[in-house]
PDB file of C-alpha atoms in Angstrom:
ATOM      1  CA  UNK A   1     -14.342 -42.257 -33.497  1.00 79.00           C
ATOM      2  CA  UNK A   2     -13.571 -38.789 -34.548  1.00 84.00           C
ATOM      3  CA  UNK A   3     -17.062 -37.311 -33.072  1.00 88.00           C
ATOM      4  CA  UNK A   4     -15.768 -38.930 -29.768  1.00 87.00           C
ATOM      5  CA  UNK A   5     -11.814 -37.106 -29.641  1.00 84.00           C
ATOM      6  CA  UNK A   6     -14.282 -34.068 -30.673  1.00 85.00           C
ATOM      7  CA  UNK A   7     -16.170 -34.362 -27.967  1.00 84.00           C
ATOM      8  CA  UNK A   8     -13.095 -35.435 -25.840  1.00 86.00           C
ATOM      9  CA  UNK A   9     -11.320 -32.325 -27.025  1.00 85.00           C
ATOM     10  CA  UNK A  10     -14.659 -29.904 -26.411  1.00 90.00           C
ATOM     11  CA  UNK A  11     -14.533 -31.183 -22.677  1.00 89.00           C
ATOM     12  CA  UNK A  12     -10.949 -30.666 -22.420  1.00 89.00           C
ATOM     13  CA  UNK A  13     -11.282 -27.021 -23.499  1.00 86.00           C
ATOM     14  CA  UNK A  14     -14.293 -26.558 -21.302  1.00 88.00           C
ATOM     15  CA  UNK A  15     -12.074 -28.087 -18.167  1.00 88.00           C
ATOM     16  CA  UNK A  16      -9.001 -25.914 -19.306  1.00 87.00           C
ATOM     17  CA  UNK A  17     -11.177 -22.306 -19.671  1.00 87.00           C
ATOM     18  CA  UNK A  18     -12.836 -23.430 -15.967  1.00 88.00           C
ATOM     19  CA  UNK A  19      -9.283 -23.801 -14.434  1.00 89.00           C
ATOM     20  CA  UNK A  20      -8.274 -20.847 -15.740  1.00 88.00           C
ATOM     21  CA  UNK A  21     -10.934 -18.559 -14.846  1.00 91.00           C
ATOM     22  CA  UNK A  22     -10.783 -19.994 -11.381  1.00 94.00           C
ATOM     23  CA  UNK A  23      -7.025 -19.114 -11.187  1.00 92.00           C
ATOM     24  CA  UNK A  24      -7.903 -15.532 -12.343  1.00 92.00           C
ATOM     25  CA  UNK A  25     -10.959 -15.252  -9.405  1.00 93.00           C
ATOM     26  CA  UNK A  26      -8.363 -16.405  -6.829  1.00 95.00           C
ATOM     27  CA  UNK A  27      -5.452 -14.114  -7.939  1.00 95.00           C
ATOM     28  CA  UNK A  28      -7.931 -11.105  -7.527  1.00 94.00           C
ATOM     29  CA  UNK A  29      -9.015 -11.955  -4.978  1.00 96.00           C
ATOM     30  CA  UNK A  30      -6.040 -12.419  -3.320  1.00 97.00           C
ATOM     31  CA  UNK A  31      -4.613  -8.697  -5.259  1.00 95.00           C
ATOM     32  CA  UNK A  32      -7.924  -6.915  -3.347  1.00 95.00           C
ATOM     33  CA  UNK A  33      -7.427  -8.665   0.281  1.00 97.00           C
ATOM     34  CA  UNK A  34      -3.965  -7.430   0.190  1.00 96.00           C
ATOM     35  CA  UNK A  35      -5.190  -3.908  -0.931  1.00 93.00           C
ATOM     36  CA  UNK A  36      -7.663  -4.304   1.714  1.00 95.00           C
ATOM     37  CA  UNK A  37      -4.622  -4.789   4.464  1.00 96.00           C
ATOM     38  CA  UNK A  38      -2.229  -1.728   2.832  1.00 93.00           C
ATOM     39  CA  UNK A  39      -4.988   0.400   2.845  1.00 91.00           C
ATOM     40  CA  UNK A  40      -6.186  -0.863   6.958  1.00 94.00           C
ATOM     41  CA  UNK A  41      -2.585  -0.388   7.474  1.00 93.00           C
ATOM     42  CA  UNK A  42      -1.726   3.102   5.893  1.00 90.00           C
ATOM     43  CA  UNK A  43      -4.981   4.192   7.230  1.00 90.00           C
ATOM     44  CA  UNK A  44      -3.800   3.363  10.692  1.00 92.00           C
ATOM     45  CA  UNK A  45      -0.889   4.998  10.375  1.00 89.00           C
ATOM     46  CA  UNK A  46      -2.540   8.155   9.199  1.00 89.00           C
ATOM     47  CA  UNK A  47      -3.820   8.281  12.519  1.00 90.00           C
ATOM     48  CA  UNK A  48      -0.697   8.548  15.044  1.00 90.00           C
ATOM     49  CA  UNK A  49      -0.236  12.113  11.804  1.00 88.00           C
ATOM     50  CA  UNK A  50      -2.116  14.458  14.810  1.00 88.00           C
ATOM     51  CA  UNK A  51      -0.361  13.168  17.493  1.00 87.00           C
ATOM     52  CA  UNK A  52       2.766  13.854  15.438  1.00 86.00           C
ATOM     53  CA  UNK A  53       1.892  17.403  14.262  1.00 85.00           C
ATOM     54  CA  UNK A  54       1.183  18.285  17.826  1.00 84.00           C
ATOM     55  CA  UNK A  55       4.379  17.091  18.966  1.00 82.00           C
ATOM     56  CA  UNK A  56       6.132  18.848  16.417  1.00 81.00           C
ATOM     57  CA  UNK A  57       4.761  22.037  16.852  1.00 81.00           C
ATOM     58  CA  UNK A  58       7.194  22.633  19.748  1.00 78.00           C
ATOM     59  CA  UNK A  59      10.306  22.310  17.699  1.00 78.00           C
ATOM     60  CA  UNK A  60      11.497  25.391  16.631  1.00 79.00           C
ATOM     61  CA  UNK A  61      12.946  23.861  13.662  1.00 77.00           C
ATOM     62  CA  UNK A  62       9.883  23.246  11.878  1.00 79.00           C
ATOM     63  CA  UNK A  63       7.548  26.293  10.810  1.00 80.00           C
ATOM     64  CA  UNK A  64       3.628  26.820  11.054  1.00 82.00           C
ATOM     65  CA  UNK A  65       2.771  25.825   7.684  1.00 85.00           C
ATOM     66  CA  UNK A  66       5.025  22.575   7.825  1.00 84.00           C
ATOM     67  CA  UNK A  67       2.615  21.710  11.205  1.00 83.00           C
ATOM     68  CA  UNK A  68      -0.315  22.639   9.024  1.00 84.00           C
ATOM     69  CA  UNK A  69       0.440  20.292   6.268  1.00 85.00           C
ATOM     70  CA  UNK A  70       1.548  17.634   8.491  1.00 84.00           C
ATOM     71  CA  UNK A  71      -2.053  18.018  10.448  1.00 82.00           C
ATOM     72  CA  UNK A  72      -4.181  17.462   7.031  1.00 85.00           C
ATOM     73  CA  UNK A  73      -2.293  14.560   5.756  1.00 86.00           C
ATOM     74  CA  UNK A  74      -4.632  12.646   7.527  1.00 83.00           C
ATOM     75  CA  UNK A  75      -7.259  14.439   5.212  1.00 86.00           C
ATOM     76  CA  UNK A  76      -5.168  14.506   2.219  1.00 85.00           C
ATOM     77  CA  UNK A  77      -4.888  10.729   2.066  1.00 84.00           C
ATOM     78  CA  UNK A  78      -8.671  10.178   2.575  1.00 83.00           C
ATOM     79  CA  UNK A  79      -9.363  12.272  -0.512  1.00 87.00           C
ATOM     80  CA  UNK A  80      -7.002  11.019  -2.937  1.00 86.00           C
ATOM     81  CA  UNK A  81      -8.837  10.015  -6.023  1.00 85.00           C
ATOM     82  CA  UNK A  82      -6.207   7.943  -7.965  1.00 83.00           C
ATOM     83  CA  UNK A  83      -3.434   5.070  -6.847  1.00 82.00           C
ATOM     84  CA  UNK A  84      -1.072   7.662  -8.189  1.00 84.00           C
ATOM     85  CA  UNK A  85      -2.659  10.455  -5.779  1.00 87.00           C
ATOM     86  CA  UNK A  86      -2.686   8.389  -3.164  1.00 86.00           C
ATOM     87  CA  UNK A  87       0.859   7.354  -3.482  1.00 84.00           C
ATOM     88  CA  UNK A  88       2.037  10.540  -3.798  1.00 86.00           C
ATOM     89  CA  UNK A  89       0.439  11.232  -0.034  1.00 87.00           C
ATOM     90  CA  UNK A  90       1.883   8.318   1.091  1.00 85.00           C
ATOM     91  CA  UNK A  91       5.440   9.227   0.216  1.00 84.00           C
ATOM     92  CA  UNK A  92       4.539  13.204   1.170  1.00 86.00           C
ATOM     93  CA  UNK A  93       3.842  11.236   4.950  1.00 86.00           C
ATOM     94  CA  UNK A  94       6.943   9.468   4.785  1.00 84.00           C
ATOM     95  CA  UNK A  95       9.345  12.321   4.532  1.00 85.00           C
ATOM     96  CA  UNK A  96       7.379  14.459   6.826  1.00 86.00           C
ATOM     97  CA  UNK A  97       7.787  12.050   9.547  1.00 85.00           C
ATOM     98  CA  UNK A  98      11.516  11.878   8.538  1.00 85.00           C
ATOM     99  CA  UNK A  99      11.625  15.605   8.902  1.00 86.00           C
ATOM    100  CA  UNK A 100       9.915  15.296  12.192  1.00 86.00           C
ATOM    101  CA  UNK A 101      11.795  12.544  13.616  1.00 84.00           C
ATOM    102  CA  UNK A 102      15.378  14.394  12.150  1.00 84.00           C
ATOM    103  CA  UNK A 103      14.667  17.609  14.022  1.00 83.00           C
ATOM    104  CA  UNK A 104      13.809  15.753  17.053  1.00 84.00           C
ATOM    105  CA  UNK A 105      16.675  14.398  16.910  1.00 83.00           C
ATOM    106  CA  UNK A 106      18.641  17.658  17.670  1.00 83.00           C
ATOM    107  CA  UNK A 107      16.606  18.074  20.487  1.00 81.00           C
ATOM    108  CA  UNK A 108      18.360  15.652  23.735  1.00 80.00           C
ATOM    109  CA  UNK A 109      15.452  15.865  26.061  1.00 81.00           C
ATOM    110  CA  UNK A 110      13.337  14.113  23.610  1.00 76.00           C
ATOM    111  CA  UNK A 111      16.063  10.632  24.142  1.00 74.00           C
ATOM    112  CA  UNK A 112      14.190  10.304  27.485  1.00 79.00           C
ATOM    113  CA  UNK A 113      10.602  11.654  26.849  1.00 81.00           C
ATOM    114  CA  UNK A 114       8.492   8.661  27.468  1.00 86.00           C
ATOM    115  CA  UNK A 115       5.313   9.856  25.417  1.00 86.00           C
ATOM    116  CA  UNK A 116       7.804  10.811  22.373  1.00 86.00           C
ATOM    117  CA  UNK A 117       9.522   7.629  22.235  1.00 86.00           C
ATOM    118  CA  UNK A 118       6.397   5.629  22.570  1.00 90.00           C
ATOM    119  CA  UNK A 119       4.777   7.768  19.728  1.00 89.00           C
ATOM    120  CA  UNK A 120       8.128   7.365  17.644  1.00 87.00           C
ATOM    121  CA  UNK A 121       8.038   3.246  18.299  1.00 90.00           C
ATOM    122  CA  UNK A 122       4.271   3.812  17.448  1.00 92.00           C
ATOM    123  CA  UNK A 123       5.319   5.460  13.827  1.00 90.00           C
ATOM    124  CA  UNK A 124       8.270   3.106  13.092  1.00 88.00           C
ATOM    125  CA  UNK A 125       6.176   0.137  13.714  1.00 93.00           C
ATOM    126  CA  UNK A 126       3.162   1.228  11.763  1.00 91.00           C
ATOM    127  CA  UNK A 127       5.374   2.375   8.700  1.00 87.00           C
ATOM    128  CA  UNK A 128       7.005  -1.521   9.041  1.00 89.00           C
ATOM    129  CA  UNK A 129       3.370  -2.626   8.712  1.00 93.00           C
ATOM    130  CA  UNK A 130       2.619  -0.577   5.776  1.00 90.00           C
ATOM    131  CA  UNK A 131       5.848  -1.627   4.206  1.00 88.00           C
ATOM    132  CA  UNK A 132       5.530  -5.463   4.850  1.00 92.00           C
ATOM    133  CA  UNK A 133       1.632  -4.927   3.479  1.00 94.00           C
ATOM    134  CA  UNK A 134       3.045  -2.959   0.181  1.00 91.00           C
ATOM    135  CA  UNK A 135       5.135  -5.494  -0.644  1.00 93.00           C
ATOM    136  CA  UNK A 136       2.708  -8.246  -0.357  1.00 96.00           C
ATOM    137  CA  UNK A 137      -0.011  -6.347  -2.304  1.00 95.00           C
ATOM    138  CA  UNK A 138       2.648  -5.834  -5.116  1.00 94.00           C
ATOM    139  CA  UNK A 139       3.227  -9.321  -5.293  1.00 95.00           C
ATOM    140  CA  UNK A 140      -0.696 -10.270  -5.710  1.00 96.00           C
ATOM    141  CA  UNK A 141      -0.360  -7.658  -8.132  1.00 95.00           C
ATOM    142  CA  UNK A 142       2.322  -8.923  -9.930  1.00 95.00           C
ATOM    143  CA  UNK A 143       1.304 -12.591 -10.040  1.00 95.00           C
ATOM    144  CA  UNK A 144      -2.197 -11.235 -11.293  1.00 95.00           C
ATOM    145  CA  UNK A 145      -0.355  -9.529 -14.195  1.00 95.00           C
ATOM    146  CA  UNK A 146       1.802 -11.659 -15.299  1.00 94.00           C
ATOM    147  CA  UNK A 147      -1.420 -14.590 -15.704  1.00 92.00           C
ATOM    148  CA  UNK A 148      -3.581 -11.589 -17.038  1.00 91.00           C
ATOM    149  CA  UNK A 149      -0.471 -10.897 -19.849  1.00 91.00           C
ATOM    150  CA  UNK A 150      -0.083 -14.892 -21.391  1.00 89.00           C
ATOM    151  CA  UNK A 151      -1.654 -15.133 -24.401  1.00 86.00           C
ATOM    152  CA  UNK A 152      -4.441 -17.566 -24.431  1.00 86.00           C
ATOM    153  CA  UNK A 153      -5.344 -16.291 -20.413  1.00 85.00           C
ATOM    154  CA  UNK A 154      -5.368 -12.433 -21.617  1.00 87.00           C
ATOM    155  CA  UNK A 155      -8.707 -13.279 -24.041  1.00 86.00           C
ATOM    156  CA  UNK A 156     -10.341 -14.977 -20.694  1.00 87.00           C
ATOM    157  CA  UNK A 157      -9.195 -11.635 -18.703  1.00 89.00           C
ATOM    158  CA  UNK A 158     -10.953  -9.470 -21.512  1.00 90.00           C
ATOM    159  CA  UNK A 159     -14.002 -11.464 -21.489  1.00 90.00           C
ATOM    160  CA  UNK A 160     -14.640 -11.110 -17.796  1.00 88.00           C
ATOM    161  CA  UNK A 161     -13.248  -7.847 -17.470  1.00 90.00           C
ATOM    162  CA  UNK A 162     -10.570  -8.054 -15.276  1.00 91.00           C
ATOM    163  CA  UNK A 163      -8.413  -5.208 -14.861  1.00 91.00           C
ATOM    164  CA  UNK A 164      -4.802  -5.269 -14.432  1.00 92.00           C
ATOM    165  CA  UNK A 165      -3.394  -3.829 -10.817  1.00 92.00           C
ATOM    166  CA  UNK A 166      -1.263  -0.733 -10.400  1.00 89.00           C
ATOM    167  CA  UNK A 167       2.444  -1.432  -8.248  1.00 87.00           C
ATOM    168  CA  UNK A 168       1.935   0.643  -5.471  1.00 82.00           C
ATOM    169  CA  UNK A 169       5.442   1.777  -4.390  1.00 75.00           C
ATOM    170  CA  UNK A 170       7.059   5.031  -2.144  1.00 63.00           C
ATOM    171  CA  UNK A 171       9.946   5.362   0.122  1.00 61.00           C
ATOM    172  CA  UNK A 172      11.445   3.087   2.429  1.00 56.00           C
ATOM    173  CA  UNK A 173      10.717   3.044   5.671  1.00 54.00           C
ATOM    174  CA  UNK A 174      11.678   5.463   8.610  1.00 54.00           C
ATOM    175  CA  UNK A 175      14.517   2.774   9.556  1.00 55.00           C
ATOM    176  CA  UNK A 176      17.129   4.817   8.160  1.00 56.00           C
ATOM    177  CA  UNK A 177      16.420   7.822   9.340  1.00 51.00           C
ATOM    178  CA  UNK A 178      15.971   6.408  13.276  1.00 50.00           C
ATOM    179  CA  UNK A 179      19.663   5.035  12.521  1.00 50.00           C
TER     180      UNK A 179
END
């Protein structure tokens, strides 16, 4: 009797420790296809940065080197060898398209410019994407976490190796500013 609730309790434990690992493997995998989509999205966005900078340059507002900086953002993101470095890019883009955007704004001709409306629609839409994506990759990140931090599930995360996910945060969207 007792070598059978043994047994019983062996293939409980085996069940348990399968369940679990298969819960970590879909969390991750959930954490990296929602990387996947911030980083498709911010890289998109990085592109409309040289049709930006070239707008820009023709408001006397902004100087050469702010044009220059804005042009290799593009670069700058690329490059970036840490979450941290990356999200410090990411933020630098965000408030140089506010910049942009506010000294356009003291400009009247721009309110009926076709090509800088549709490139400002262009931005605001692609920094909502980037947002909605951040969000949702924090959230995979978070719900990894917090089954990677329980006690029993941590030992299973050590074993296979699986790393806990950086929050990925930087400002809020251009919304405000285009207010």
């Amino acid at each position: 009797m007792l070598i059978w609730f043994l047994f019983g309790a062996m293939c409980m434990g085996v069940v348990l420790f399968g369940l679990a690992y298969w819960k970590f493997v879909l969390l991750n995998k959930a954490a990296q296809a929602a990387w996947q989509k911030l980083d498709n999205n911010m890289k998109n966005r990085a592109e409309l940065i040289p049709v930006l900078a070239l707008s820009a340059a023709s408001f006397n507002e902004l100087d050469r080197e702010f044009i220059y900086e804005l042009s290799h953002m593009k670069e700058a993101c690329r490059t970036a060898q840490t979450l941290q470095e990356r999200v410090a890019k990411e933020n630098e883009i965000t408030q140089k398209f506010k910049k942009v955007f506010t000294a356009a704004m003291k400009h009247p001709e721009l309110k009926t410019d076709e090509h800088f409306l549709k490139l400002q629609k262009s931005i605001i839409y692609a920094e909502g994407k980037v947002q909605s994506a951040k969000k949702k990759y924090n959230s995979a990140a978070r719900d990894f976490n917090t089954i990677a931090a329980i006690i029993p599930l941590n030992l299973i995360a050590k074993m296979f190796e699986f790393e806990p996910y950086e929050y990925f945060d930087f400002d809020p969207s251009l919304d405000k500013v285009m207010e």
